[in-house]
Tab-separated table of N, CA and C in Angstrom:
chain	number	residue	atom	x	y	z
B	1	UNK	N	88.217	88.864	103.633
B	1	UNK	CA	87.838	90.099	104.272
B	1	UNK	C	86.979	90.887	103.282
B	2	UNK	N	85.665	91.287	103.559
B	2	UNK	CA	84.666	91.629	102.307
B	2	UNK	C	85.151	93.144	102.564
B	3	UNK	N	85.086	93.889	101.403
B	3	UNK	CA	85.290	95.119	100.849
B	3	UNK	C	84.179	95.660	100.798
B	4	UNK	N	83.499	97.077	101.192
B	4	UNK	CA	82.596	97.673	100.666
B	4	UNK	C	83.271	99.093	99.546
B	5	UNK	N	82.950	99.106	98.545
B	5	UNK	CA	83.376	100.318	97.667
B	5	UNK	C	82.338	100.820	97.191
B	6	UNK	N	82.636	102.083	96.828
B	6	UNK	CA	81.442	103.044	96.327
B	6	UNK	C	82.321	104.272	95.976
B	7	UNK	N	82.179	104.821	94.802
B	7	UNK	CA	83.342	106.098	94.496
B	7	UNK	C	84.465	106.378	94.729
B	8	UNK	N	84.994	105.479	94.763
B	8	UNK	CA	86.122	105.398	94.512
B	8	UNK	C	87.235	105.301	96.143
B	9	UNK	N	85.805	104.986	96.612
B	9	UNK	CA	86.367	104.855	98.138
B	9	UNK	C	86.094	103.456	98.731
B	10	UNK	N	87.450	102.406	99.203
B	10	UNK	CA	86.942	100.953	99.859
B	10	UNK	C	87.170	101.025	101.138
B	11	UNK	N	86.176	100.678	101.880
B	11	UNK	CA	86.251	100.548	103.687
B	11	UNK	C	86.670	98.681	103.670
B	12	UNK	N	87.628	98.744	104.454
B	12	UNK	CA	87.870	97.382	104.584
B	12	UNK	C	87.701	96.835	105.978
B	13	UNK	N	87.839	95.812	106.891
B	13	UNK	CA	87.783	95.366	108.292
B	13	UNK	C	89.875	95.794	108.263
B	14	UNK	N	89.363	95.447	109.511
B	14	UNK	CA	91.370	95.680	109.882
B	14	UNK	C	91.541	94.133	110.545
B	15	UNK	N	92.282	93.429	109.518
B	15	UNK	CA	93.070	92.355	109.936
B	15	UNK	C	93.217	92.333	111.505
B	16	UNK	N	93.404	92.953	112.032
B	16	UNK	CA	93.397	93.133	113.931
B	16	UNK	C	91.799	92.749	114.325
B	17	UNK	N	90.639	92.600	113.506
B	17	UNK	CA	89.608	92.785	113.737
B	17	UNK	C	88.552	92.125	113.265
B	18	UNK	N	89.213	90.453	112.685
B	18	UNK	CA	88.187	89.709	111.576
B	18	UNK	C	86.847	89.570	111.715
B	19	UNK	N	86.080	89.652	112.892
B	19	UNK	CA	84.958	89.966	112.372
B	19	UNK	C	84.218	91.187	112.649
B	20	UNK	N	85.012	92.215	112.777
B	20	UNK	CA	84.392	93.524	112.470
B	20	UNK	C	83.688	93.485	114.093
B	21	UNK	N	83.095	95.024	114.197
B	21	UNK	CA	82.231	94.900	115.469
B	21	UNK	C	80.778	96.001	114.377
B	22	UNK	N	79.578	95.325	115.133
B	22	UNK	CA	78.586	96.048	114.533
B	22	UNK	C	77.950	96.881	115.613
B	23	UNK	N	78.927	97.484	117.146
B	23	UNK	CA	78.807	98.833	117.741
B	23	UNK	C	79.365	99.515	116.807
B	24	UNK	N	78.286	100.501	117.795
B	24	UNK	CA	79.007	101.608	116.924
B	24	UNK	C	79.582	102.726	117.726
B	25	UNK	N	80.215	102.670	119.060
B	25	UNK	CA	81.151	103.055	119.759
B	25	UNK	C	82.303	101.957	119.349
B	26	UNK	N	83.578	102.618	119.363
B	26	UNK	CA	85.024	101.747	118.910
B	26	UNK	C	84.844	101.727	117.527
B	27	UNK	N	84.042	101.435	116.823
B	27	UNK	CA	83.871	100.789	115.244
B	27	UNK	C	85.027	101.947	114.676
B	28	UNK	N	85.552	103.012	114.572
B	28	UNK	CA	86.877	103.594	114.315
B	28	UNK	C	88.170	103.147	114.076
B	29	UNK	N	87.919	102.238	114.653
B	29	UNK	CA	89.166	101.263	114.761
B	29	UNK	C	89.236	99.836	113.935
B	30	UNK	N	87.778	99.569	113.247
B	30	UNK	CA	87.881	98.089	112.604
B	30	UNK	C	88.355	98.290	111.200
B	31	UNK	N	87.458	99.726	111.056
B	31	UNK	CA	87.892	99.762	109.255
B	31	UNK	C	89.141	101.255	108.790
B	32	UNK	N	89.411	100.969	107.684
B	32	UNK	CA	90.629	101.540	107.107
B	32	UNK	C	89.692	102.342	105.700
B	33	UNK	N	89.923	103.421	105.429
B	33	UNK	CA	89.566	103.778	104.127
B	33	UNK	C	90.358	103.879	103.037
B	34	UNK	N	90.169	103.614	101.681
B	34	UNK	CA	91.649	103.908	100.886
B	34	UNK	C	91.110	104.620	99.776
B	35	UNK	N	91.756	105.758	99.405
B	35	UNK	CA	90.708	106.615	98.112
B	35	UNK	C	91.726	106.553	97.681
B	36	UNK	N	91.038	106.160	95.922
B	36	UNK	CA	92.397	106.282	94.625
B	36	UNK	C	91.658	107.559	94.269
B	37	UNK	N	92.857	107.950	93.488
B	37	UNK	CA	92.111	109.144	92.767
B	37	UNK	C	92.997	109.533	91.786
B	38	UNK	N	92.943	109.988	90.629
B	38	UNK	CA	93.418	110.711	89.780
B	38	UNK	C	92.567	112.406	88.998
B	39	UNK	N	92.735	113.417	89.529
B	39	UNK	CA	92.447	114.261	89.128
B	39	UNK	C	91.334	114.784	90.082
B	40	UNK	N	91.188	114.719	90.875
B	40	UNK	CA	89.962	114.416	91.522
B	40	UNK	C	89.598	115.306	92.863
B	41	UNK	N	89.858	116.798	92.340
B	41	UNK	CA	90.083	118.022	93.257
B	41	UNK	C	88.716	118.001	93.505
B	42	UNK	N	87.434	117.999	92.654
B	42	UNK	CA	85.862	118.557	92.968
B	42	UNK	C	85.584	117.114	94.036
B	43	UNK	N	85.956	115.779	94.218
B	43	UNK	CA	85.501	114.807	95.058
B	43	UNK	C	86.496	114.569	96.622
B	44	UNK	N	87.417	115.063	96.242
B	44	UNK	CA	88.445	114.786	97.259
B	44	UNK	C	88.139	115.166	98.430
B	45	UNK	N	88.093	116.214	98.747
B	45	UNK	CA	88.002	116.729	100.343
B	45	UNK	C	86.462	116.363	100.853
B	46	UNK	N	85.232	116.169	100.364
B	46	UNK	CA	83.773	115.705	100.685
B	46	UNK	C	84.334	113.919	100.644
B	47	UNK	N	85.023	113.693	99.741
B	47	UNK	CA	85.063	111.976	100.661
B	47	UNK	C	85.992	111.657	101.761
B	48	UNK	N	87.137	112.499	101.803
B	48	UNK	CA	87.826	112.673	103.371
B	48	UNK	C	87.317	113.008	104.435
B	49	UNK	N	86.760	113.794	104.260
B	49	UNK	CA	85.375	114.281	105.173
B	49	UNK	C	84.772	113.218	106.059
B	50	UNK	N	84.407	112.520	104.524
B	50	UNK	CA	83.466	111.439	105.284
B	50	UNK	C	83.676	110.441	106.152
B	51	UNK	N	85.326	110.246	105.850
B	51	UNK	CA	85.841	109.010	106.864
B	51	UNK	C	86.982	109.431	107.692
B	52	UNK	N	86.410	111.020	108.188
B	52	UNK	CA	87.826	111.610	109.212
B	52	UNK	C	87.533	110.777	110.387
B	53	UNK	N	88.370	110.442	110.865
B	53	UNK	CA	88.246	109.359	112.135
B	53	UNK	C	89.072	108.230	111.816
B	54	UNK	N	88.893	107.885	110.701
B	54	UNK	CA	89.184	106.335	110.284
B	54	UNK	C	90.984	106.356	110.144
B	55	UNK	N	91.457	105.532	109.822
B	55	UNK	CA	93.069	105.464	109.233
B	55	UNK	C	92.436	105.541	107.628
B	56	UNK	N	93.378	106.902	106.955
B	56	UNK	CA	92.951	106.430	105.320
B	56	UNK	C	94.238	106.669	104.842
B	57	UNK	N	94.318	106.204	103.808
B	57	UNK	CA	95.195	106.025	102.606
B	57	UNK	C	94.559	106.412	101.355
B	58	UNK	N	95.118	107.858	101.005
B	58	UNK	CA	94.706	108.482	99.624
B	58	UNK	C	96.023	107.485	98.378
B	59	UNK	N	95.502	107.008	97.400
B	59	UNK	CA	96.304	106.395	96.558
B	59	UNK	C	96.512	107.348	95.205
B	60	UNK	N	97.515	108.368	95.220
B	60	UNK	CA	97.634	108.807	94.222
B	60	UNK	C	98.058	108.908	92.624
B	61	UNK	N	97.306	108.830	91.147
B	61	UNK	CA	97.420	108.566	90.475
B	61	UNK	C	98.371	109.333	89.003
B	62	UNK	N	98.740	110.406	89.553
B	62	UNK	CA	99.442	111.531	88.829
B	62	UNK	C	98.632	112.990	88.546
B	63	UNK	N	97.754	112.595	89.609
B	63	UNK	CA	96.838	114.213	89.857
B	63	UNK	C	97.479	115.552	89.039
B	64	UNK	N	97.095	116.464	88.035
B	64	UNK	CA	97.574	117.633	88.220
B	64	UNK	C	96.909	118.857	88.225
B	65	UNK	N	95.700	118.619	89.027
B	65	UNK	CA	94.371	119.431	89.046
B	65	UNK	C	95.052	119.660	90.593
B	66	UNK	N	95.687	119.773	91.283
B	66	UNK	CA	96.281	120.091	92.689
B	66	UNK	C	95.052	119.209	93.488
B	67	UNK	N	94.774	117.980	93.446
B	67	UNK	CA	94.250	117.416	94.455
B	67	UNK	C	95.470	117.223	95.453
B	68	UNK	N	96.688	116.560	94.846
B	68	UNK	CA	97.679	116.618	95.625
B	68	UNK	C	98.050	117.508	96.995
B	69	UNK	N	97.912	118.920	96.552
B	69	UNK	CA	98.121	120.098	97.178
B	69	UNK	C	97.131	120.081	98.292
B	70	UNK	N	95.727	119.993	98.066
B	70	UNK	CA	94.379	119.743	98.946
B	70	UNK	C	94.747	118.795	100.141
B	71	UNK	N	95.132	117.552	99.892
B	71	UNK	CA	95.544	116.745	100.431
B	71	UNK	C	96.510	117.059	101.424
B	72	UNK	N	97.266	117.471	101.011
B	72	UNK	CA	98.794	117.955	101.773
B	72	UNK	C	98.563	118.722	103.164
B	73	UNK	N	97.675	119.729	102.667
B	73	UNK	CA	97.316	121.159	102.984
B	73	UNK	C	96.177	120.911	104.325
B	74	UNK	N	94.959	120.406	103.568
B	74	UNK	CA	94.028	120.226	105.047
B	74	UNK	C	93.912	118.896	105.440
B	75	UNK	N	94.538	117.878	105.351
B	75	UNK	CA	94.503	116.312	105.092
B	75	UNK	C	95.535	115.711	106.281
B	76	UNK	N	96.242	116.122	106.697
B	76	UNK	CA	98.102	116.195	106.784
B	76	UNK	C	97.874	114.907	107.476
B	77	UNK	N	97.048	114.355	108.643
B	77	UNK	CA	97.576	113.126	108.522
B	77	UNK	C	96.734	111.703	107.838
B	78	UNK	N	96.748	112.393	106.786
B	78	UNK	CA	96.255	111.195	105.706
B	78	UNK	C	97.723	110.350	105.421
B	79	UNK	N	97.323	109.260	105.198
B	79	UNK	CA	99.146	108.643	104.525
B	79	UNK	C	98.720	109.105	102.964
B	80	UNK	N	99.709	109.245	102.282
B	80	UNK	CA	99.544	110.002	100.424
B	80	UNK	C	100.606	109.081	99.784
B	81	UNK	N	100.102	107.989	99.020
B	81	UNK	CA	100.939	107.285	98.339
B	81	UNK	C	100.796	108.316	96.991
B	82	UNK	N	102.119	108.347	96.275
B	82	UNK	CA	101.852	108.429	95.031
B	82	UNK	C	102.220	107.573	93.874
B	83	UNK	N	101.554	107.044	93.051
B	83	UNK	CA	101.931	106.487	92.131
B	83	UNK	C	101.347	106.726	90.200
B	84	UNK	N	101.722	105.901	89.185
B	84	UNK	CA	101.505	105.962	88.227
B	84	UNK	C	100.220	105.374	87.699
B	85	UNK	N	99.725	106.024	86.713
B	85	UNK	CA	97.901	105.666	86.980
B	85	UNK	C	98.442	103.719	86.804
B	86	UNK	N	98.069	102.826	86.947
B	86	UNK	CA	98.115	101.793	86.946
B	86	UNK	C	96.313	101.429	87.242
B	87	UNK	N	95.195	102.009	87.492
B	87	UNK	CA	94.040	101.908	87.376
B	87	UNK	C	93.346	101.501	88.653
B	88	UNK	N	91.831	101.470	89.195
B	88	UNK	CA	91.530	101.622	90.505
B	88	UNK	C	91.731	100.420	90.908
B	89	UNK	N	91.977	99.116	90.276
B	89	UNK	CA	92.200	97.819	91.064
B	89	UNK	C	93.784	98.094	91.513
B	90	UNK	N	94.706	98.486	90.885
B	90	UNK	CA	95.783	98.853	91.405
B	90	UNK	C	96.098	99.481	92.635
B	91	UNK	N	95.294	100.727	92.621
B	91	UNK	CA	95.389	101.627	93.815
B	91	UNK	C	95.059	101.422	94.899
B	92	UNK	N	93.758	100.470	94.801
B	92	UNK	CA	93.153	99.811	96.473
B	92	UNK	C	94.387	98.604	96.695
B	93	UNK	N	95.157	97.981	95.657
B	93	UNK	CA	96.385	97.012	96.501
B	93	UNK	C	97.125	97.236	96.903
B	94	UNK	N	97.468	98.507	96.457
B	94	UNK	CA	98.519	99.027	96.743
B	94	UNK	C	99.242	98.924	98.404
């Protein structure tokens, strides 16, 4: 399943969906977004932004710049893992 990443953000296909659709009515439904982040209050809400629609998964790294809080606050149904920095290959397996 090919990955596209770019800042810290990977769009993936959804296993329900192996070869993707290249409409672009429904296409909401093929991919998943997953943002790691650690510290990362000035990028956070402009890359949620970008993939409101999608299913995302923020992967959290021990933030204490209150990205956490951001998240919580205007995000709510983001899923919010949190975990220990373990580094960005970690966070997209998660």
């Amino acid at each position: 399943m090919p990955d596209l990443a770019f800042s810290g953000v990977s769009l993936r296909r959804s296993p329900a969906s192996p070869g993707g659709s290249r409409r672009r009515s429904g296409a909401r439904g093929d991919v998943a977004a997953v943002i790691v982040t650690y510290n990362a209050l000035p990028y956070v809400e402009r890359s949620l932004e970008s993939v409101a629609g999608h299913h995302t998964v923020v992967v959290d790294h021990g933030s204490t710049d209150g990205t956490l809080d951001l998240v919580r606050k205007r995000f709510a149904y983001v899923r919010l893992v949190e975990q220990e920095n373990l580094g960005l290959a970690a966070g997209w397996n998660r």
